[in-house]
Short mmCIF file of C-alpha atoms and ligand atoms in Angstrom, two decimals:
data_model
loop_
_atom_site.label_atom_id
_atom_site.label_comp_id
_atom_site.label_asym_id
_atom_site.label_seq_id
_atom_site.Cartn_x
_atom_site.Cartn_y
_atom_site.Cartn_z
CA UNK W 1 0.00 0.00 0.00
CA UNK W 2 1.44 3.61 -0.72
CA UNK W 3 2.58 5.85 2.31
CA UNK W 4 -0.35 7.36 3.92
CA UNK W 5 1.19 10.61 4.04
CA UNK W 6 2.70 10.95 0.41
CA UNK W 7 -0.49 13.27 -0.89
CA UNK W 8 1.01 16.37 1.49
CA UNK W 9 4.35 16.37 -0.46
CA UNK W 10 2.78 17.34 -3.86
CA UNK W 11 2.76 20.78 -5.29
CA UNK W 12 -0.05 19.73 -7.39
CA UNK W 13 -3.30 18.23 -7.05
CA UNK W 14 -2.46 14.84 -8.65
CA UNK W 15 -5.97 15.60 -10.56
CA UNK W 16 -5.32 18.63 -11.88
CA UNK W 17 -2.21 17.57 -12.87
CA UNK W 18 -3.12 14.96 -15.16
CA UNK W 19 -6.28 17.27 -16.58
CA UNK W 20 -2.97 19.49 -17.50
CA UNK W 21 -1.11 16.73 -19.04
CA UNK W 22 -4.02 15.72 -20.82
CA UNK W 23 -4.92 19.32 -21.98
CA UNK W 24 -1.79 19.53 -23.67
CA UNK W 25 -1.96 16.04 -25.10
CA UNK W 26 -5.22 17.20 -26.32
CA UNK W 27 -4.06 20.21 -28.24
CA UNK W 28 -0.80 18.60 -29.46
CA UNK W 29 -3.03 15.63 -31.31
CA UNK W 30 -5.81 18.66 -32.51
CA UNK W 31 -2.79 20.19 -34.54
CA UNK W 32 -2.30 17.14 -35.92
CA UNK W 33 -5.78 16.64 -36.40
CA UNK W 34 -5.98 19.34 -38.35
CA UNK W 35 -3.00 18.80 -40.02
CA UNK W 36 -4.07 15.10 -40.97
CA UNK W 37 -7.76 15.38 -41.83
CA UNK W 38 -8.84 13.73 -38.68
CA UNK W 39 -11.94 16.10 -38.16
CA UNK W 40 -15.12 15.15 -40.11
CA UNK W 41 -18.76 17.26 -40.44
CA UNK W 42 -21.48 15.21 -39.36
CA UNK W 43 -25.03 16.86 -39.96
CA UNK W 44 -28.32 17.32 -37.93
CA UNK W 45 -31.35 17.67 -40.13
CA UNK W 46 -33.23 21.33 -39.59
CA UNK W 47 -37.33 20.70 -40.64
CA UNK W 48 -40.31 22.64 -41.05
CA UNK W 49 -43.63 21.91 -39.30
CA UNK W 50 -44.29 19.70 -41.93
CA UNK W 51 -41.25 17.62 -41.22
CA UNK W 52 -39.76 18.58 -44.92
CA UNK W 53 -35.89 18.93 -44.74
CA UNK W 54 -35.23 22.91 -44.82
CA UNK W 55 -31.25 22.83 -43.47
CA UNK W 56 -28.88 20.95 -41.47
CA UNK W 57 -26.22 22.22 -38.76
CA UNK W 58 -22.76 21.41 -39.07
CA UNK W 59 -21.69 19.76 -36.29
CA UNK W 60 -17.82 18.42 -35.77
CA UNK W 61 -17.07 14.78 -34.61
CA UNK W 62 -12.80 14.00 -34.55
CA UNK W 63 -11.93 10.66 -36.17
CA UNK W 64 -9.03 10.52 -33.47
CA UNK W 65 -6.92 7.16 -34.38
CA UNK W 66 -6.58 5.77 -30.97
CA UNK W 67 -9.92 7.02 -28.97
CA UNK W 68 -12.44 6.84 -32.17
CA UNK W 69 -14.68 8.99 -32.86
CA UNK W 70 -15.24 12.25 -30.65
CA UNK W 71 -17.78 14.43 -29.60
CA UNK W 72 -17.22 18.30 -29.39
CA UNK W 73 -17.46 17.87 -25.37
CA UNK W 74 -13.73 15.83 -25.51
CA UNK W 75 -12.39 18.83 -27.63
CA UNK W 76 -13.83 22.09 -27.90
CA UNK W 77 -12.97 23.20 -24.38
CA UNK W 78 -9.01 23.30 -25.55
CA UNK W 79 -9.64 23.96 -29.28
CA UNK W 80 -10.81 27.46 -27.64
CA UNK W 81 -8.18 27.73 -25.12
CA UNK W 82 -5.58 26.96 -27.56
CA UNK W 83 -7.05 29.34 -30.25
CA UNK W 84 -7.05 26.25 -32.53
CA UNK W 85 -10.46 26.80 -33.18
CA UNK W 86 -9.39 29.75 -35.36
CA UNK W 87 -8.18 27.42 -37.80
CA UNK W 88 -10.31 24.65 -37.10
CA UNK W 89 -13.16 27.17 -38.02
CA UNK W 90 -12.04 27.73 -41.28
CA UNK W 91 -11.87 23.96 -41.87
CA UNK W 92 -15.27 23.40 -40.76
CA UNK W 93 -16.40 26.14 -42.96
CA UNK W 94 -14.43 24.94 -45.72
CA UNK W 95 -15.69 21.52 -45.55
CA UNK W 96 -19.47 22.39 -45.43
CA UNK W 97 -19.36 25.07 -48.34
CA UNK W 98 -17.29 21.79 -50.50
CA UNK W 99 -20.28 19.52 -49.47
CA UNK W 100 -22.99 22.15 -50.27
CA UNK W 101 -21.43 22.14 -53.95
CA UNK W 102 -21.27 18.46 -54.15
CA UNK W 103 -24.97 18.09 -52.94
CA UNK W 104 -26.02 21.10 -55.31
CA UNK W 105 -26.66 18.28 -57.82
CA UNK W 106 -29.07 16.65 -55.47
CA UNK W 107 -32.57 16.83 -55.18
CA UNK W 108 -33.13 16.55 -51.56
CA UNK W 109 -30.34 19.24 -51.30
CA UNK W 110 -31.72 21.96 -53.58
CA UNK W 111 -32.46 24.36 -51.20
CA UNK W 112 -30.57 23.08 -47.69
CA UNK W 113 -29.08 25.47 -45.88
CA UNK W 114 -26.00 25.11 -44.16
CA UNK W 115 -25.66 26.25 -40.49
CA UNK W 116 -22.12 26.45 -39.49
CA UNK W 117 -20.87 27.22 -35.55
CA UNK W 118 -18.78 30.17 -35.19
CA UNK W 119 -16.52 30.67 -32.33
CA UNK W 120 -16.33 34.22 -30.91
CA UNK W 121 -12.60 33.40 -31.20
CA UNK W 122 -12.83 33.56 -35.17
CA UNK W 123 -14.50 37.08 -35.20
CA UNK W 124 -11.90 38.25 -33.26
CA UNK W 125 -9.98 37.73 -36.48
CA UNK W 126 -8.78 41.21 -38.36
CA UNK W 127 -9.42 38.86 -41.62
CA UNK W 128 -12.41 37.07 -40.43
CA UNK W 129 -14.62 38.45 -43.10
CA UNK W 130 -11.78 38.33 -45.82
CA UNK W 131 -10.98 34.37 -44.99
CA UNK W 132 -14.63 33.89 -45.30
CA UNK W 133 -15.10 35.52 -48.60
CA UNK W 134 -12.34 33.52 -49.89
CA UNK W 135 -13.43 30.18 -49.10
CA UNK W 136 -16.68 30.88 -50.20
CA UNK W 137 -15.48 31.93 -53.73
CA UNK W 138 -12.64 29.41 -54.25
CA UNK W 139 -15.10 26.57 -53.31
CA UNK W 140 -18.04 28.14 -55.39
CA UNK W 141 -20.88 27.36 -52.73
CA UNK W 142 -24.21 29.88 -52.81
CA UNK W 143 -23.50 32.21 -49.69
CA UNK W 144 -27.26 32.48 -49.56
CA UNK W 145 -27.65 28.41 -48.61
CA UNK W 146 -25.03 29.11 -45.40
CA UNK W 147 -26.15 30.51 -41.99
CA UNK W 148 -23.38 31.17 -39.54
CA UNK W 149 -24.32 30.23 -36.09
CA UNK W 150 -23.53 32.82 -33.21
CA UNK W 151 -24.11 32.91 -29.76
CA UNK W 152 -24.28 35.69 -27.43
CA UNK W 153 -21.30 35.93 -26.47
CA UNK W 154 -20.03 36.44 -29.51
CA UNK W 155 -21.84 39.35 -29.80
CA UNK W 156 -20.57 40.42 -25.75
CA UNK W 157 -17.09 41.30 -27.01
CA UNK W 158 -16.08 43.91 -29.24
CA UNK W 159 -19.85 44.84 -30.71
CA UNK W 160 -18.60 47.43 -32.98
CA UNK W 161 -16.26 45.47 -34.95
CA UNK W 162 -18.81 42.32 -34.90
CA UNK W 163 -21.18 44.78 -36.11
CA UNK W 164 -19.01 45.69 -39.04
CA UNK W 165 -18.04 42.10 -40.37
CA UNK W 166 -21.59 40.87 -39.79
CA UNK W 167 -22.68 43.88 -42.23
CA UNK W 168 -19.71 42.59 -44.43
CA UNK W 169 -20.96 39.13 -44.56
CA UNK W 170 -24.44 39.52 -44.84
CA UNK W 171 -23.30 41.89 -47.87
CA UNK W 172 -21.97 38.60 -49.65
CA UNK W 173 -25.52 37.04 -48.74
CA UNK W 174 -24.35 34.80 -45.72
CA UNK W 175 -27.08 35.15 -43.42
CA UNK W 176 -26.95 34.80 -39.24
CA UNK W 177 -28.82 32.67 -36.39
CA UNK W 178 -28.34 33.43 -32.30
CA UNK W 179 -27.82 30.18 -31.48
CA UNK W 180 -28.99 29.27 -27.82
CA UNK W 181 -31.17 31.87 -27.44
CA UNK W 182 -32.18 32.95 -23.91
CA UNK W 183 -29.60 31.61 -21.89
CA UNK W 184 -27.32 34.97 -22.31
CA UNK W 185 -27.71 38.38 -21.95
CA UNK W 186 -28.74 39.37 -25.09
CA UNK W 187 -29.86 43.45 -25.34
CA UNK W 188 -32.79 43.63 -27.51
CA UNK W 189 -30.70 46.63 -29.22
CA UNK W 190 -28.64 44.14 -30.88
CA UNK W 191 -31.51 42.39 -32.45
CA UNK W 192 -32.62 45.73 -33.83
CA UNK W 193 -28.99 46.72 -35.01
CA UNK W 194 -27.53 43.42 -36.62
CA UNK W 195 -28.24 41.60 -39.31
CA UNK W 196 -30.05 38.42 -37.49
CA UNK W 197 -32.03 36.23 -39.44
CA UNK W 198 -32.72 33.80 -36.63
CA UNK W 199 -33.34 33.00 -32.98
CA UNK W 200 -32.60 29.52 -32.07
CA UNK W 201 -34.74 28.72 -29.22
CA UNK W 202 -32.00 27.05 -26.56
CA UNK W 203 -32.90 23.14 -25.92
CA UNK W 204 -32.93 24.21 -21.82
CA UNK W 205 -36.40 25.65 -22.50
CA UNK W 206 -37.52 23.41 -25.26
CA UNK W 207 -36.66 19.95 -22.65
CA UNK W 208 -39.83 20.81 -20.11
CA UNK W 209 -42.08 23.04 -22.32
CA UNK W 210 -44.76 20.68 -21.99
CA UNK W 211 -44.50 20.78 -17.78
CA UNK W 212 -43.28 23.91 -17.48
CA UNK W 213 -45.33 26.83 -17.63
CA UNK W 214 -42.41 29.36 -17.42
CA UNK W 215 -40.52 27.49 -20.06
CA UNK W 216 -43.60 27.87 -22.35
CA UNK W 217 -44.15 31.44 -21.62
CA UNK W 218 -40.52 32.45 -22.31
CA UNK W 219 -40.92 30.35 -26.19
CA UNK W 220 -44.12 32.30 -26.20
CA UNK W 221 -42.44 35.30 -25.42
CA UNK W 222 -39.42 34.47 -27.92
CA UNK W 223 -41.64 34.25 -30.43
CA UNK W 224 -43.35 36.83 -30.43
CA UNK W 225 -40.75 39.25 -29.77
CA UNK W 226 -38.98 37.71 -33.33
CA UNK W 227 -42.43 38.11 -34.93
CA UNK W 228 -42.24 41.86 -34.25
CA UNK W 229 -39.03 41.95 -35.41
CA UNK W 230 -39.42 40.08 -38.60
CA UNK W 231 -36.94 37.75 -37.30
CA UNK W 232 -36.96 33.44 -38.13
CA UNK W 233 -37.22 31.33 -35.21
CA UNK W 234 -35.88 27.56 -35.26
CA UNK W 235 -36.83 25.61 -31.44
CA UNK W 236 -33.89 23.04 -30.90
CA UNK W 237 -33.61 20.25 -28.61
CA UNK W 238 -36.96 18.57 -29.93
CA UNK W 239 -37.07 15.30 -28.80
CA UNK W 240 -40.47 14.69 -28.83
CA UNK W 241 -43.83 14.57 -30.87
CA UNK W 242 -45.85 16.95 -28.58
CA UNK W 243 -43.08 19.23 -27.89
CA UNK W 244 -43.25 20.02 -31.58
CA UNK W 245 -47.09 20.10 -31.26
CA UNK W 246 -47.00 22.41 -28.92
CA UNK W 247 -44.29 24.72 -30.36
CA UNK W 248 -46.22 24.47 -33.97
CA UNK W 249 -49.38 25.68 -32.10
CA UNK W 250 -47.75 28.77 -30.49
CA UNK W 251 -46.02 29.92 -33.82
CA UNK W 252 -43.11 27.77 -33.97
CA UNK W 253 -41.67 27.53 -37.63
CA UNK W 254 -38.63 25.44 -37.92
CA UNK W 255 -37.14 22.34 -35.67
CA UNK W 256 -34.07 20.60 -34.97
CA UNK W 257 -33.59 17.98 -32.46
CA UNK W 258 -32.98 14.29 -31.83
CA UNK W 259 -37.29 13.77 -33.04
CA UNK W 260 -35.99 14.41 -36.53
CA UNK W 261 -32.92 12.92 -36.18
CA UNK W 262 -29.48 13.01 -34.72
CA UNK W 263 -26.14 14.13 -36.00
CA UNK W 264 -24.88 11.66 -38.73
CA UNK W 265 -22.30 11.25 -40.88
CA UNK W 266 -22.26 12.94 -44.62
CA UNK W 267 -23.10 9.00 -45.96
CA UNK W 268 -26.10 8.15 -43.56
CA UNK W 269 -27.41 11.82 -44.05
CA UNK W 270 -27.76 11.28 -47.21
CA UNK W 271 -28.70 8.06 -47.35
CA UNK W 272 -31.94 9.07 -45.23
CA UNK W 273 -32.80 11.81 -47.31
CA UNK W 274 -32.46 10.22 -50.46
CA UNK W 275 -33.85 6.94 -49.82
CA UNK W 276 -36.97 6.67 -51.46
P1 LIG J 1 -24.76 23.56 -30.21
O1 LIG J 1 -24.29 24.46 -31.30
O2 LIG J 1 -25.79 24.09 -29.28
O3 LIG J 1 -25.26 22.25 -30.96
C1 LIG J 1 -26.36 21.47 -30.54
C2 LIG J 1 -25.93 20.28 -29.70
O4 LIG J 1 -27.09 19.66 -29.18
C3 LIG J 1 -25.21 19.20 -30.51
O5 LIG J 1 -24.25 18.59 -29.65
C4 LIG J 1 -26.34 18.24 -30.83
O6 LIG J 1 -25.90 16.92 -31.05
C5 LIG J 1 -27.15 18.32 -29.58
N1 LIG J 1 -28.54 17.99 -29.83
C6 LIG J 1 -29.25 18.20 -30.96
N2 LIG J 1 -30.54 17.79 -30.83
C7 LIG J 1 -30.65 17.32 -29.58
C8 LIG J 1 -31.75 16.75 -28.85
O7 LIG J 1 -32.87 16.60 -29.33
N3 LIG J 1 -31.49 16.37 -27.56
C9 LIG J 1 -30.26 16.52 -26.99
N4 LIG J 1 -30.10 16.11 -25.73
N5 LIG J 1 -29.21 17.05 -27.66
C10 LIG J 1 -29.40 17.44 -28.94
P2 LIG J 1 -22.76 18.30 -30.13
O8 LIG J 1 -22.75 17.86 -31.58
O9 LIG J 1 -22.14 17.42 -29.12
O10 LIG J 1 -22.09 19.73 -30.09
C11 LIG J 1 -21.93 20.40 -28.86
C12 LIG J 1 -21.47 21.82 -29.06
O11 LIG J 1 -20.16 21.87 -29.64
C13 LIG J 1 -22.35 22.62 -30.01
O12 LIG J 1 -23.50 23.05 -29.34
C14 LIG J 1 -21.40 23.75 -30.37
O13 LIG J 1 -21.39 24.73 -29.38
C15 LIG J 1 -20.06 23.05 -30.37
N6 LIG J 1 -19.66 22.75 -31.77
C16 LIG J 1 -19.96 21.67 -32.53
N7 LIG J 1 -19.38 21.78 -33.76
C17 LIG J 1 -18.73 22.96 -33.76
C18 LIG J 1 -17.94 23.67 -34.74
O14 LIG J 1 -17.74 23.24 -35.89
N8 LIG J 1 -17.41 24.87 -34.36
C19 LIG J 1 -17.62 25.41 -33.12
N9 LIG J 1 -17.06 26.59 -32.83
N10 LIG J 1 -18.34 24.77 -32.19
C20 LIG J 1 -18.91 23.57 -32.50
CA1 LIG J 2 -25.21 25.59 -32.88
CA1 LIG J 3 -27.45 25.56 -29.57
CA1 LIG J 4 -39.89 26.92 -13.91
#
């Protein structure tokens, strides 16, 4: 048995130690990642209240070649830390405006829009907007079929310079959801001011709505206030048949959520969409 008393004579907490060791193992293998191709877009269908397909979100699973494949949750944490997720952005974006062309061909894909996650990291960038423009031209894809994803605190930092390259983007036809709406502090000026196309309901609100009367009223509420402002909602997080019900019968126009079906691979996407 080990010495009773050895746990005094560390600097460290043995725990936190090996979450540091571990850290940087983590971003040493996401260069490499990078680097080798390892990360792969799987995609979460986006329907109307109809169930037709109207968009999918981009969402980024790591082939890694010892621990398989990996959620965000393992890697996202010290792809932010690291600022990897600067470049990791680009690849992301990269890789869904190459798989809009490729599915431009495709029936089911006429008119799916892309929604890609944007770190507040990347519009940090001086040539955020620039990098942007020149993906989307050298790979050809519609700017109007891709939605950048935001969240509030995104739009927290510098507002005047996220202001600007939102204006810039939405210039080139690239249009802009608030991803997990409601759980920030988001000032109803920026609604007004920026060029939002849509509130995504957060899933925290969407998971009891049919309990939970203060849940409901805040949807409700959401709602409404994007109705005033001529602004798109999408509810995600549905999981079940009545929640849509419920969120079609209070002016609910889009859905995303594990009901419709869950992140899959380019392939299986596909596959389900084009099966006949
Ligand atoms: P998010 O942007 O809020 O994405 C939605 C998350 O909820 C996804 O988790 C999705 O799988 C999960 N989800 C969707 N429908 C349901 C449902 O009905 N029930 C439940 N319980 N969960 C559902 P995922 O794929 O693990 O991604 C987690 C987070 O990682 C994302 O949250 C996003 O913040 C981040 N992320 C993913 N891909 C990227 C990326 O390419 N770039 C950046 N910057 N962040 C990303
Ligand atoms: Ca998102
Ligand atoms: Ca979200
Ligand atoms: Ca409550």
């Amino acid at each position: 048995a080990k010495s009773a008393g050895k746990d005094q004579f560390l600097f460290f907490d043995p725990v936190m130690q090996s979450d540091l060791i571990s850290m940087h193992q983590t971003e040493n293998e996401l260069r490499i990642a990078l680097e080798n191709n390892q990360l792969e877009p799987f995609y979460q269908a986006q329907v109307d209240a109809q169930g037709g397909l109207i968009g999918a979100e981009v969402l980024i699973r790591w082939n890694h070649p010892e621990r398989g494949l990996l959620a965000p949750a393992a890697f996202i944490g010290v792809a932010e830390s690291s600022g990897l997720i600067v470049p990791m952005g680009y690849q992301v974006f990269a890789m869904a405006c190459t798989q809009l062309v490729a599915w431009s061909g495709c029936e089911f894909a006429r008119k799916l829009t892309l929604a890609v996650n944007i770190s507040a990291r990347q519009f940090e960038e001086a040539d955020f907007t620039a990098r942007i423009a020149s993906i989307l031209s050298s790979s050809g894809a519609n700017p109007e079929l891709l939605k950048l994803e935001i969240t509030e605190s995104t739009l927290a930092r510098d507002i005047e310079s996220v202001s600007l390259k939102m204006l810039e983007l939405r210039k080139l036809g690239i249009t802009f959801s608030l991803d997990d709406f409601g759980t920030g502090y988001s000032s109803l000026t920026y609604l007004k001011r920026l060029p939002i196309k849509q509130l995504k309901i957060d899933r925290c609100f969407v998971r009891d709505v049919l309990v939970d009367h203060d849940d409901k009223a805040i949807i409700v509420t959401i709602i409404a206030l994007a109705a005033t402002l001529g602004i798109d909602v999408i509810a995600e997080g549905v999981e079940e048949q009545e929640q849509q019900a419920l969120l079609v019968s209070v002016g609910c126009e889009s859905f995303q959520g594990f009901l419709f079906g869950k992140p899959e691979s380019q392939e299986v996407f596909e596959q389900r969409f084009t099966a006949p």
